[in-house]
Tab-separated table of C-alpha atoms in Angstrom:
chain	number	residue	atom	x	y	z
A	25	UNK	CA	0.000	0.000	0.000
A	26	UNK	CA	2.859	2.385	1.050
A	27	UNK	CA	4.425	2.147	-2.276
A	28	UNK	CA	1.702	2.553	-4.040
A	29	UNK	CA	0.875	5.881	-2.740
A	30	UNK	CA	4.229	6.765	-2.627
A	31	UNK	CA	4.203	6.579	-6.536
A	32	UNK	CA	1.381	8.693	-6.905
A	33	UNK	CA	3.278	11.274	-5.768
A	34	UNK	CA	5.695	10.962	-8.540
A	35	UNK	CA	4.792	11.865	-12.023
A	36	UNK	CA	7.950	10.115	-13.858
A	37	UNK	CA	6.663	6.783	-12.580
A	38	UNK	CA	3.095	7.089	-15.314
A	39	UNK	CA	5.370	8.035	-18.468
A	40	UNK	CA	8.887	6.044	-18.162
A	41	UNK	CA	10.843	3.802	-15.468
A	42	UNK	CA	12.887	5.716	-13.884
A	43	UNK	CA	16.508	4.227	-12.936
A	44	UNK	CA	18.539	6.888	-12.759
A	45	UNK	CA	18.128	8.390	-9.356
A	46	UNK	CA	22.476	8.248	-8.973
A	47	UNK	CA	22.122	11.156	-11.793
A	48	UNK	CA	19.377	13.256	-10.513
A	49	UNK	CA	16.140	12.150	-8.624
A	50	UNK	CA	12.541	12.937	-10.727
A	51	UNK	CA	10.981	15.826	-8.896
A	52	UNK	CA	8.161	14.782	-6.748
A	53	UNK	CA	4.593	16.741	-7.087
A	54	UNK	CA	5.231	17.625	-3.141
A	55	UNK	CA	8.201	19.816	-4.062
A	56	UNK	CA	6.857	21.490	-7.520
A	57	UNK	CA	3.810	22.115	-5.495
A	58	UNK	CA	5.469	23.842	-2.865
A	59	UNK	CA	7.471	25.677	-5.014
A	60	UNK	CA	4.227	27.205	-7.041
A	61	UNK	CA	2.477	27.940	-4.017
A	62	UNK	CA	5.692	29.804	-2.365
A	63	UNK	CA	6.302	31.753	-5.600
A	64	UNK	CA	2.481	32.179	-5.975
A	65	UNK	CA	2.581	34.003	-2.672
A	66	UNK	CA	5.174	35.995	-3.434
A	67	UNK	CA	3.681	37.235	-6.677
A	68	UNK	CA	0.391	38.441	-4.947
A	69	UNK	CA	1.623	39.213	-1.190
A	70	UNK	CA	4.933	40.026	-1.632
A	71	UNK	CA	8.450	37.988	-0.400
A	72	UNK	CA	7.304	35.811	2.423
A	73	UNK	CA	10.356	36.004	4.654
A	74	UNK	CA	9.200	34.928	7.811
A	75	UNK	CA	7.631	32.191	6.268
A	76	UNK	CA	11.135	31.208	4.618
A	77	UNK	CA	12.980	31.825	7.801
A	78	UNK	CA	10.500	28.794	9.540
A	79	UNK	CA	10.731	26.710	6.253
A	80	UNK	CA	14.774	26.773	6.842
A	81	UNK	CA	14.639	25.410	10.270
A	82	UNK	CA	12.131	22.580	9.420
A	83	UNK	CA	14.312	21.985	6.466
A	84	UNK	CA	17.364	21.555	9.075
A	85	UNK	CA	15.428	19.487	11.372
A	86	UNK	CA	13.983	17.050	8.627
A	87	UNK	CA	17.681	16.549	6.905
A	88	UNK	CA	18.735	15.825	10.798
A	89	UNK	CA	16.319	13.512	11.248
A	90	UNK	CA	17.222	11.439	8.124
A	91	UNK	CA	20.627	11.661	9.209
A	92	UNK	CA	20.164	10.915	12.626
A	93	UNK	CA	22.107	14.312	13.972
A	94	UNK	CA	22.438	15.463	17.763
A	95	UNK	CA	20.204	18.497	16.609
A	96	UNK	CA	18.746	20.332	14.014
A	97	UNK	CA	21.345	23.486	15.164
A	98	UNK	CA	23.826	20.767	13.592
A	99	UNK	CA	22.943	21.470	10.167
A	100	UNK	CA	23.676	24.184	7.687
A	101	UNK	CA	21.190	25.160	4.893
A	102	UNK	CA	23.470	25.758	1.803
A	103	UNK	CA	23.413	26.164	-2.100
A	104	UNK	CA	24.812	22.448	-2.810
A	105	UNK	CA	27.619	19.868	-1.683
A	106	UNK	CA	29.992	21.822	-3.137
A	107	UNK	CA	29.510	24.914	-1.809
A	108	UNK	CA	29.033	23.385	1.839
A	109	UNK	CA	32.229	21.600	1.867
A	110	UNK	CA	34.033	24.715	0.454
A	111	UNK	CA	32.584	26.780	3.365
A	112	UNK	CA	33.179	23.786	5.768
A	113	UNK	CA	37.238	23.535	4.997
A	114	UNK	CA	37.829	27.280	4.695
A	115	UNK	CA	36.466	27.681	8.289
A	116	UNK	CA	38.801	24.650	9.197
A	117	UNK	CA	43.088	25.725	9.885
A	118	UNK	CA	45.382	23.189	9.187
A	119	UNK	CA	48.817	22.457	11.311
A	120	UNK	CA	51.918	23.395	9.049
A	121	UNK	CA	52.670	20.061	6.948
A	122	UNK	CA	49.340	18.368	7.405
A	123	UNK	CA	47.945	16.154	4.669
A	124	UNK	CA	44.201	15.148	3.428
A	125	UNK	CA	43.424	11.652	2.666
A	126	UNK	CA	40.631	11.181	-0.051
A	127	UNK	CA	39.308	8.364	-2.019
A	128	UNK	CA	39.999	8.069	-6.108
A	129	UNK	CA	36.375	6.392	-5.925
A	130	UNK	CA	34.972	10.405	-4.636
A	131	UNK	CA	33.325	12.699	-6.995
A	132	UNK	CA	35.371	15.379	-8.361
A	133	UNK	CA	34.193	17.825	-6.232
A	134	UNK	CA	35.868	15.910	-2.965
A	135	UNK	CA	39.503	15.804	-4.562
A	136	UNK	CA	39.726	19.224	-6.611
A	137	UNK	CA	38.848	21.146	-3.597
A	138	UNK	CA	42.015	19.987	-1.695
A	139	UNK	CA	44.168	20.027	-4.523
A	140	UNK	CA	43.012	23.761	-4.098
A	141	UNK	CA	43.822	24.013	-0.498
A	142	UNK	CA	47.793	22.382	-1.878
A	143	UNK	CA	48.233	25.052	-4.687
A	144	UNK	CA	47.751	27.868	-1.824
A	145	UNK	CA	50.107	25.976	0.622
A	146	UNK	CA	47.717	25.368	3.386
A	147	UNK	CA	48.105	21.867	2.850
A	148	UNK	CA	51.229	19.553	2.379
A	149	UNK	CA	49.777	16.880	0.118
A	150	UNK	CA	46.809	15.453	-0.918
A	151	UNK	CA	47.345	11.357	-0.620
A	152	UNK	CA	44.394	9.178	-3.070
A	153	UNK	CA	43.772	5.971	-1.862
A	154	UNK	CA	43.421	3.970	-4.508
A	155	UNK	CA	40.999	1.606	-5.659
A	156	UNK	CA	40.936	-2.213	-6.162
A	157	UNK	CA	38.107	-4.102	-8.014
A	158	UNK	CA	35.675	-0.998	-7.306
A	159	UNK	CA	35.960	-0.469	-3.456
A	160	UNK	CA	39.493	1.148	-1.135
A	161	UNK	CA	40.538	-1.835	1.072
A	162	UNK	CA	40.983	-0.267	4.122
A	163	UNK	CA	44.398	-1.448	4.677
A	164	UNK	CA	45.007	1.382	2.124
A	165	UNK	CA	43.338	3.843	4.560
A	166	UNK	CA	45.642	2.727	7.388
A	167	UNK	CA	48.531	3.071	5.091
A	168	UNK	CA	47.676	6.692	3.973
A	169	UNK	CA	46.561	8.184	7.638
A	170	UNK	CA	49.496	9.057	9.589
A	171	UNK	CA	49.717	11.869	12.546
A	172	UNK	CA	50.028	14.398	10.284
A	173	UNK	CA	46.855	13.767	8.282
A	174	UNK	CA	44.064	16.853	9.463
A	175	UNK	CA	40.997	15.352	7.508
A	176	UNK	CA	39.520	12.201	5.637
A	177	UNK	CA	37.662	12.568	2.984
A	178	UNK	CA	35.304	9.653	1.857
A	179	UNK	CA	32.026	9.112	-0.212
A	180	UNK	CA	29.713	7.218	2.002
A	181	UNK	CA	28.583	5.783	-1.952
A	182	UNK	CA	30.438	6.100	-4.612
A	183	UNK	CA	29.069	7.659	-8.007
A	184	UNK	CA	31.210	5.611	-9.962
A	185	UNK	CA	30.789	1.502	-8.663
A	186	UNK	CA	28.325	2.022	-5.848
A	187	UNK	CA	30.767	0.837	-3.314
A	188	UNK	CA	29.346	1.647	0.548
A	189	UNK	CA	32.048	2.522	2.011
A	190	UNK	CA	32.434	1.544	5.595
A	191	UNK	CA	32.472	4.626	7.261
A	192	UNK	CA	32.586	3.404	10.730
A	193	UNK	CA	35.984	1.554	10.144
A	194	UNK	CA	37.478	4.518	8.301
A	195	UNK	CA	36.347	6.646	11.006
A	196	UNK	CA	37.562	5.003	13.903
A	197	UNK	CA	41.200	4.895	11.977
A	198	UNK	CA	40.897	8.587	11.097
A	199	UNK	CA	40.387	9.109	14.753
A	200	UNK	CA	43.220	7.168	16.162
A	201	UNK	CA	45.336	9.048	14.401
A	202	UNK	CA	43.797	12.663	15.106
A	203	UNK	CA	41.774	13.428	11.585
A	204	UNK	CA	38.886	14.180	11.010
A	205	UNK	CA	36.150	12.148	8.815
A	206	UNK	CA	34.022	14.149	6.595
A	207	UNK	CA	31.741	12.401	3.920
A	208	UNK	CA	29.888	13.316	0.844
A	209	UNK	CA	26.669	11.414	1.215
A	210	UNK	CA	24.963	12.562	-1.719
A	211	UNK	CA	24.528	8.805	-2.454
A	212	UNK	CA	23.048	7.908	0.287
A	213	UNK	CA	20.785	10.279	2.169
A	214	UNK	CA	17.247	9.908	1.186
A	215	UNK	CA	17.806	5.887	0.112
A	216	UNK	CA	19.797	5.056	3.011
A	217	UNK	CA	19.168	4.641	7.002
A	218	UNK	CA	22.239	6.913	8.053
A	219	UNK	CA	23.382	7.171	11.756
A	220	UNK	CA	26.125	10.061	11.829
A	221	UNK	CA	26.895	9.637	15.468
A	222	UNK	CA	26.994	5.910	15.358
A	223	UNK	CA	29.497	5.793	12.437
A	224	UNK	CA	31.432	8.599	14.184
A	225	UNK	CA	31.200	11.619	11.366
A	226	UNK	CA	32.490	14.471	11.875
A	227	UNK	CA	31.099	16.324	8.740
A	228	UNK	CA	28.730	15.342	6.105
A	229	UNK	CA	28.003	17.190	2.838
A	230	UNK	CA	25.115	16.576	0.241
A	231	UNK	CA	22.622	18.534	-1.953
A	232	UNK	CA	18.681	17.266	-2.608
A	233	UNK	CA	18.280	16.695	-6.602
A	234	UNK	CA	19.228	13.009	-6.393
A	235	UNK	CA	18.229	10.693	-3.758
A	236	UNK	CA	16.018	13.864	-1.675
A	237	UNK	CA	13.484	13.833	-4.909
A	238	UNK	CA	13.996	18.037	-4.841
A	239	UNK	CA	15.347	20.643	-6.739
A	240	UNK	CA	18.836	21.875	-7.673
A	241	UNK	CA	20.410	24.919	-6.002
A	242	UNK	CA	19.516	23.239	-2.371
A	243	UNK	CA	22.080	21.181	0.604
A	244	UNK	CA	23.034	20.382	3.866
A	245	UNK	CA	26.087	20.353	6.012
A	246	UNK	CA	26.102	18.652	9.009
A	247	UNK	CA	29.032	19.511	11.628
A	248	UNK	CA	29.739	17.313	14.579
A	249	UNK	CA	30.215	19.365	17.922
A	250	UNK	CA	33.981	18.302	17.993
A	251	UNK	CA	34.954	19.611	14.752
A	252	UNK	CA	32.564	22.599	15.152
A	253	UNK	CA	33.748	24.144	18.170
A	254	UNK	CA	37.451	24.365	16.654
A	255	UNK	CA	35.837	26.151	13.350
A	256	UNK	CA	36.888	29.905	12.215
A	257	UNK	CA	35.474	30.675	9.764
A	258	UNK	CA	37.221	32.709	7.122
A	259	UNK	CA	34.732	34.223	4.989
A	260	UNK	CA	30.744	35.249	6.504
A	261	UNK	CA	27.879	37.045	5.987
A	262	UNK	CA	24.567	38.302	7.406
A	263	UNK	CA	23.419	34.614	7.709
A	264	UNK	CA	26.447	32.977	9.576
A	265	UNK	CA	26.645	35.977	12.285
A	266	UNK	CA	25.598	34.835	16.126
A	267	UNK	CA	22.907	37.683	15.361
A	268	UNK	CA	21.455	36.235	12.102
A	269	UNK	CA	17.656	36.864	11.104
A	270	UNK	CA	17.129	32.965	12.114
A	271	UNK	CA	18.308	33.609	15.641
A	272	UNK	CA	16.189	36.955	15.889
A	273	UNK	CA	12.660	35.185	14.288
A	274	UNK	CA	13.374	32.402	17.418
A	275	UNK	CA	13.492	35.088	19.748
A	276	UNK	CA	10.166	36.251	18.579
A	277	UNK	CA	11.879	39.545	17.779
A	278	UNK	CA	10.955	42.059	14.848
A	279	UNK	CA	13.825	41.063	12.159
A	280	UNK	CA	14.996	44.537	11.779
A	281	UNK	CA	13.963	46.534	15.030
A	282	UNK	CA	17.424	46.460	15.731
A	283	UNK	CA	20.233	47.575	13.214
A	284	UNK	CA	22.719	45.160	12.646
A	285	UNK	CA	26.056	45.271	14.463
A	286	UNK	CA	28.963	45.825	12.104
A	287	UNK	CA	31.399	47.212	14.033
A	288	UNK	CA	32.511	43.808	15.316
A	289	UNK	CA	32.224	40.184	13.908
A	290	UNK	CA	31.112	37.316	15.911
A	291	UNK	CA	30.260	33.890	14.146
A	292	UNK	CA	26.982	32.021	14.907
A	293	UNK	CA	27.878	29.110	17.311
A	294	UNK	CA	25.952	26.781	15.221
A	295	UNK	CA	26.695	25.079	11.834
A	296	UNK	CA	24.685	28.255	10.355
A	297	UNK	CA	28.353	30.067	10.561
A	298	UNK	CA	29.097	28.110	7.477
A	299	UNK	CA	25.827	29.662	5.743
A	300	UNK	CA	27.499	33.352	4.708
A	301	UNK	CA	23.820	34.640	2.976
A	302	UNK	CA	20.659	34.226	2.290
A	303	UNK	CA	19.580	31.165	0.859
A	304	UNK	CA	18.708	29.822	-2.533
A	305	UNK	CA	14.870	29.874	-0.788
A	306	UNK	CA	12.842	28.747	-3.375
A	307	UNK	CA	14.900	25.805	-3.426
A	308	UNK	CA	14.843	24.865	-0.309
A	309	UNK	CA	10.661	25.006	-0.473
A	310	UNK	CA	10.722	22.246	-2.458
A	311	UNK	CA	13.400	20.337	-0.835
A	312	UNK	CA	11.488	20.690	2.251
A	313	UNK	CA	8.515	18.902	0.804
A	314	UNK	CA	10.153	16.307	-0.398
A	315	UNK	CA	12.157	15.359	2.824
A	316	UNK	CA	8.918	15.450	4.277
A	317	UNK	CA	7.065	12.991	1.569
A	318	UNK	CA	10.461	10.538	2.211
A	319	UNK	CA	9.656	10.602	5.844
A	320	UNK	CA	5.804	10.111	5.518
A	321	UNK	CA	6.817	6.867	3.658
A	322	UNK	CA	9.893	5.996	5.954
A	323	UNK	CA	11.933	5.357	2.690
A	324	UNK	CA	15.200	5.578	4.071
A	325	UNK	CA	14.109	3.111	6.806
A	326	UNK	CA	12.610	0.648	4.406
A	327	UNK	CA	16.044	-0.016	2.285
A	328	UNK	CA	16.568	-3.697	4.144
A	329	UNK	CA	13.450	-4.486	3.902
A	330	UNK	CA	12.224	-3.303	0.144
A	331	UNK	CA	14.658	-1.559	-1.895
A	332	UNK	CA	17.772	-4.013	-1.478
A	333	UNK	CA	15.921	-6.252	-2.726
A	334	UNK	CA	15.528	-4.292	-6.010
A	335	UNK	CA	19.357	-3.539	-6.278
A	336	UNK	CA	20.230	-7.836	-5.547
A	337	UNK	CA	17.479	-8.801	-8.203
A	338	UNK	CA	18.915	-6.820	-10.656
A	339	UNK	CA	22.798	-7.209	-9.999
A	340	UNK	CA	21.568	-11.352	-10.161
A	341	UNK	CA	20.106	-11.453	-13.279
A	342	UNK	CA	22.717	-9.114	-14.318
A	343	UNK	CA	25.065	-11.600	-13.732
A	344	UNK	CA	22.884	-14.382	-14.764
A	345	UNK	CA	23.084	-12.248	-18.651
A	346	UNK	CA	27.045	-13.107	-18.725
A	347	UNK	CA	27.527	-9.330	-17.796
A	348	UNK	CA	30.216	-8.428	-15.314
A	349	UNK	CA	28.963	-6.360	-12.719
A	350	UNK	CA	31.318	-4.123	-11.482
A	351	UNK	CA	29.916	-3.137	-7.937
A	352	UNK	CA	31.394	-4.988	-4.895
A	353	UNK	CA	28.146	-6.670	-3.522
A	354	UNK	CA	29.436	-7.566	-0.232
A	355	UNK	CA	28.580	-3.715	0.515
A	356	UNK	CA	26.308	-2.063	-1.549
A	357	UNK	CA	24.197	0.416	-1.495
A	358	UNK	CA	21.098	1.702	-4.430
A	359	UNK	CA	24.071	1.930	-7.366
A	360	UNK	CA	24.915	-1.486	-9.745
A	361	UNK	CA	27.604	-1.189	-12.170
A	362	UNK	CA	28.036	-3.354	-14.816
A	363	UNK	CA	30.701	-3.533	-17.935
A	364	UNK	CA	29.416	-3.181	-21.857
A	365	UNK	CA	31.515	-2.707	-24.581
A	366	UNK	CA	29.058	0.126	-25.762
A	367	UNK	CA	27.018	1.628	-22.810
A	368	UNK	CA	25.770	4.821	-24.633
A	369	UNK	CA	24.682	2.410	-27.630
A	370	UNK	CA	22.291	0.174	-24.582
A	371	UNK	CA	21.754	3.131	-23.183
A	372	UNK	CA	20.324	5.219	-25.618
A	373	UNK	CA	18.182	2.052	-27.140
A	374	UNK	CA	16.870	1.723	-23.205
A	375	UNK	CA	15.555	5.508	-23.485
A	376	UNK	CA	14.049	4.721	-27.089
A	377	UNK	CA	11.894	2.024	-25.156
A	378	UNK	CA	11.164	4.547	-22.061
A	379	UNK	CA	14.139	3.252	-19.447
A	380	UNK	CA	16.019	5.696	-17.879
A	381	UNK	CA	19.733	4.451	-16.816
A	382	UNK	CA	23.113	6.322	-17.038
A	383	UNK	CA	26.032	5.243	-19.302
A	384	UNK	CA	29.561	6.403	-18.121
A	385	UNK	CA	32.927	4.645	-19.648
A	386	UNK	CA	32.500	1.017	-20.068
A	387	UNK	CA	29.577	0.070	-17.545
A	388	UNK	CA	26.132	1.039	-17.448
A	389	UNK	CA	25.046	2.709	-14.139
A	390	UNK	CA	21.233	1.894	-12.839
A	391	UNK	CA	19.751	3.020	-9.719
A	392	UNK	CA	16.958	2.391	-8.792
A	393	UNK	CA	15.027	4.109	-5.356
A	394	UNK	CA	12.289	2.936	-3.282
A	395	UNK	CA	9.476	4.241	-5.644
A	396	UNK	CA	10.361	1.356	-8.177
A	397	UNK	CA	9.118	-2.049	-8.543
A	398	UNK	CA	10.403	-5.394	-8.902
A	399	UNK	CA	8.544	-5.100	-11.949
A	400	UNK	CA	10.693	-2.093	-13.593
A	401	UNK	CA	13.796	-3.704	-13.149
A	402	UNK	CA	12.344	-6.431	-14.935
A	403	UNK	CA	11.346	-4.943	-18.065
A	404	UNK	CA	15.324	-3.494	-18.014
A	405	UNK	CA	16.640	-6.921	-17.867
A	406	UNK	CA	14.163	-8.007	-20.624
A	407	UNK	CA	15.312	-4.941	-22.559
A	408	UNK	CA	19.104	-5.866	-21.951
A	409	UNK	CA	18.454	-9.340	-23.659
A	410	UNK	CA	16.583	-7.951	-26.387
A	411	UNK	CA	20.026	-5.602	-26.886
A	412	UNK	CA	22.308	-8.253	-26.684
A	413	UNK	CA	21.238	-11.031	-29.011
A	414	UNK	CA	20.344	-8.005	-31.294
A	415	UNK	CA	23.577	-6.710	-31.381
């Protein structure tokens, strides 16, 4: 019953099966909604700024929720992953000669970033663990972390074989050795059950168009209390102040009674220091609705019980089609890889016949959420046949 009402929140599902959730999630109806009526409002009442003000905190305490933070005062509202974990390190100081640890299975974003930090000399060196049969054994992570490392940085999925990392494990290494763990989870929240303080993460970065079912130009950063209370930030705004329009509307004060104070500079004490100015708001309106729809539907929760299943039936008969799939099952999360000498070819003949997967070089990427059924990832197997002996 769940999932079928769950679908009927989700246009895609009546037109085309959906597997490509890894590349961006299908808007639900909850988010466009809320976006129309927001901008709807605004066109005939004017900016509703209060409103948007409340909408940001419930945002925060949904996304800690899924993530299972200490508190919603944990989590910063910000433009993307990209720009949160930007924000995040330049608020961070690193000890002369430190080093960053990252995985060569992490998106772009979570390697070019430090190479950044290297070219300006705040950083020694920037060490890759390296890869083996699609996953980082983590005797590579104990190899790579010395005393001198300041941060990890791991993707709790990765974009390119699925692997699920274990966290945990790197994070208990990380911390023997005095680093930090910080993950992008942009694979993960929204499909996943994630437990930040139970896997011992100290940051964790994502935006909302993927696995969230909302709109670009919308993320989260959640900091751990550890790591927050040593944070200076280097760059601010009106937002990230201790007196920021959040702060004043939870006071029950009138926003601008009282000018602001800029003849001195003192951070928020929160993770909204990393949030500089005013958000992207109509973006987070519909990222907002959409947490909310997840939740209704305990998606997240269900992945055991409903949506593994999905991902083992199809890396099976995967198999089972003389295909090599390239994502280490033994930990898995809502991503199968598999090889093909010409992806974009199966891919684009998959889209002719209204199935949505991602080709990238030499595998086919599918990735399915919660909202599909057992029966979509059939018809992509039978498709797959059809290719093969056709081709």
């Amino acid at each position: 019953m769940w999932l079928e009402e769950l679908r009927s929140h989700i246009e895609i599902v009546g037109k085309k099966t959906y597997l490509d959730n890894a590349g961006a999630g299908p808007l639900t109806k909850d988010a466009a909604d809320a976006v129309r009526n927001f901008l709807d409002l605004w066109q005939s009442e004017g900016e509703p700024w209060e409103l948007a003000l409340d909408h940001i905190v419930e945002a925060k305490k949904y996304f800690a929720r899924l993530i299972n933070a200490q508190s919603w005062q944990n989590i910063a509202a910000v433009s993307g992953a990209t720009h949160g974990l930007n924000s995040l390190l330049s608020a961070m100081e690193f000890k002369p000669g430190s080093n960053v640890v990252v995985s060569s299975l992490n998106f772009p974003t979570g390697i070019f970033s430090f190479h950044a930090l290297k070219s300006r000399g705040l950083i020694r060196e920037v060490r890759v663990a390296k890869s083996i049969n699609g996953y980082v054994p983590l005797s590579e992570y104990e190899r790579l972390i010395d005393d001198n490392t300041a941060l990890v940085f791991v993707d709790y999925v990765s974009w390119i074989t699925g692997y699920r990392e274990r966290i945990r494990e790197i994070a208990e290494i990380a911390h023997s050795r005095g680093a930090f763990l910080i993950t992008d989870a942009f694979h993960a929240v929204g499909v996943l059950p994630i437990n930040v303080k139970r896997d011992g993460v100290d940051a964790l970065i994502t935006g909302t168009y993927k696995w969230l079912l909302g709109p670009h130009g919308a993320g989260f950063v959640y900091v751990g209390d550890e790591l927050m209370s040593k944070l200076k930030p280097a760059f601010s705004g009106w937002m990230g102040i201790e007196d920021n329009q959040v702060s004043r509307r939870l006071r029950n004060e009138k926003l601008f009674e009282r000018p602001i104070d800029t003849s001195t500079f003192k951070h928020a004490k929160d993770a909204s220091m990393l949030e500089w100015g005013t958000w992207p708001i109509i973006a987070f309106e519909g990222a907002l609705a959409s947490m909310k729809l997840l939740t209704t539907y305990e998606v997240p929760w269900r992945f055991e019980e409903y949506t593994k299943g999905l991902v083992e039936k199809l890396a099976d008969s995967i198999g089972e089609l003389g295909l090599k799939v390239t994502t280490p099952l033994d930990s898995h999360a809502a991503i199968i890889t598999f090889e093909y000498r010409d992806p974009y070819g199966l891919a684009e003949f998959l889209g002719r016949n209204k199935v949505v997967v991602s080709p990238r070089p030499g595998t086919i990427r599918v990735s399915p959420h919660a909202y599909n059924t057992i029966e979509e990832i059939e018809r992509l197997l039978d498709l797959v046949r059809r290719y093969i002996k056709s081709s």
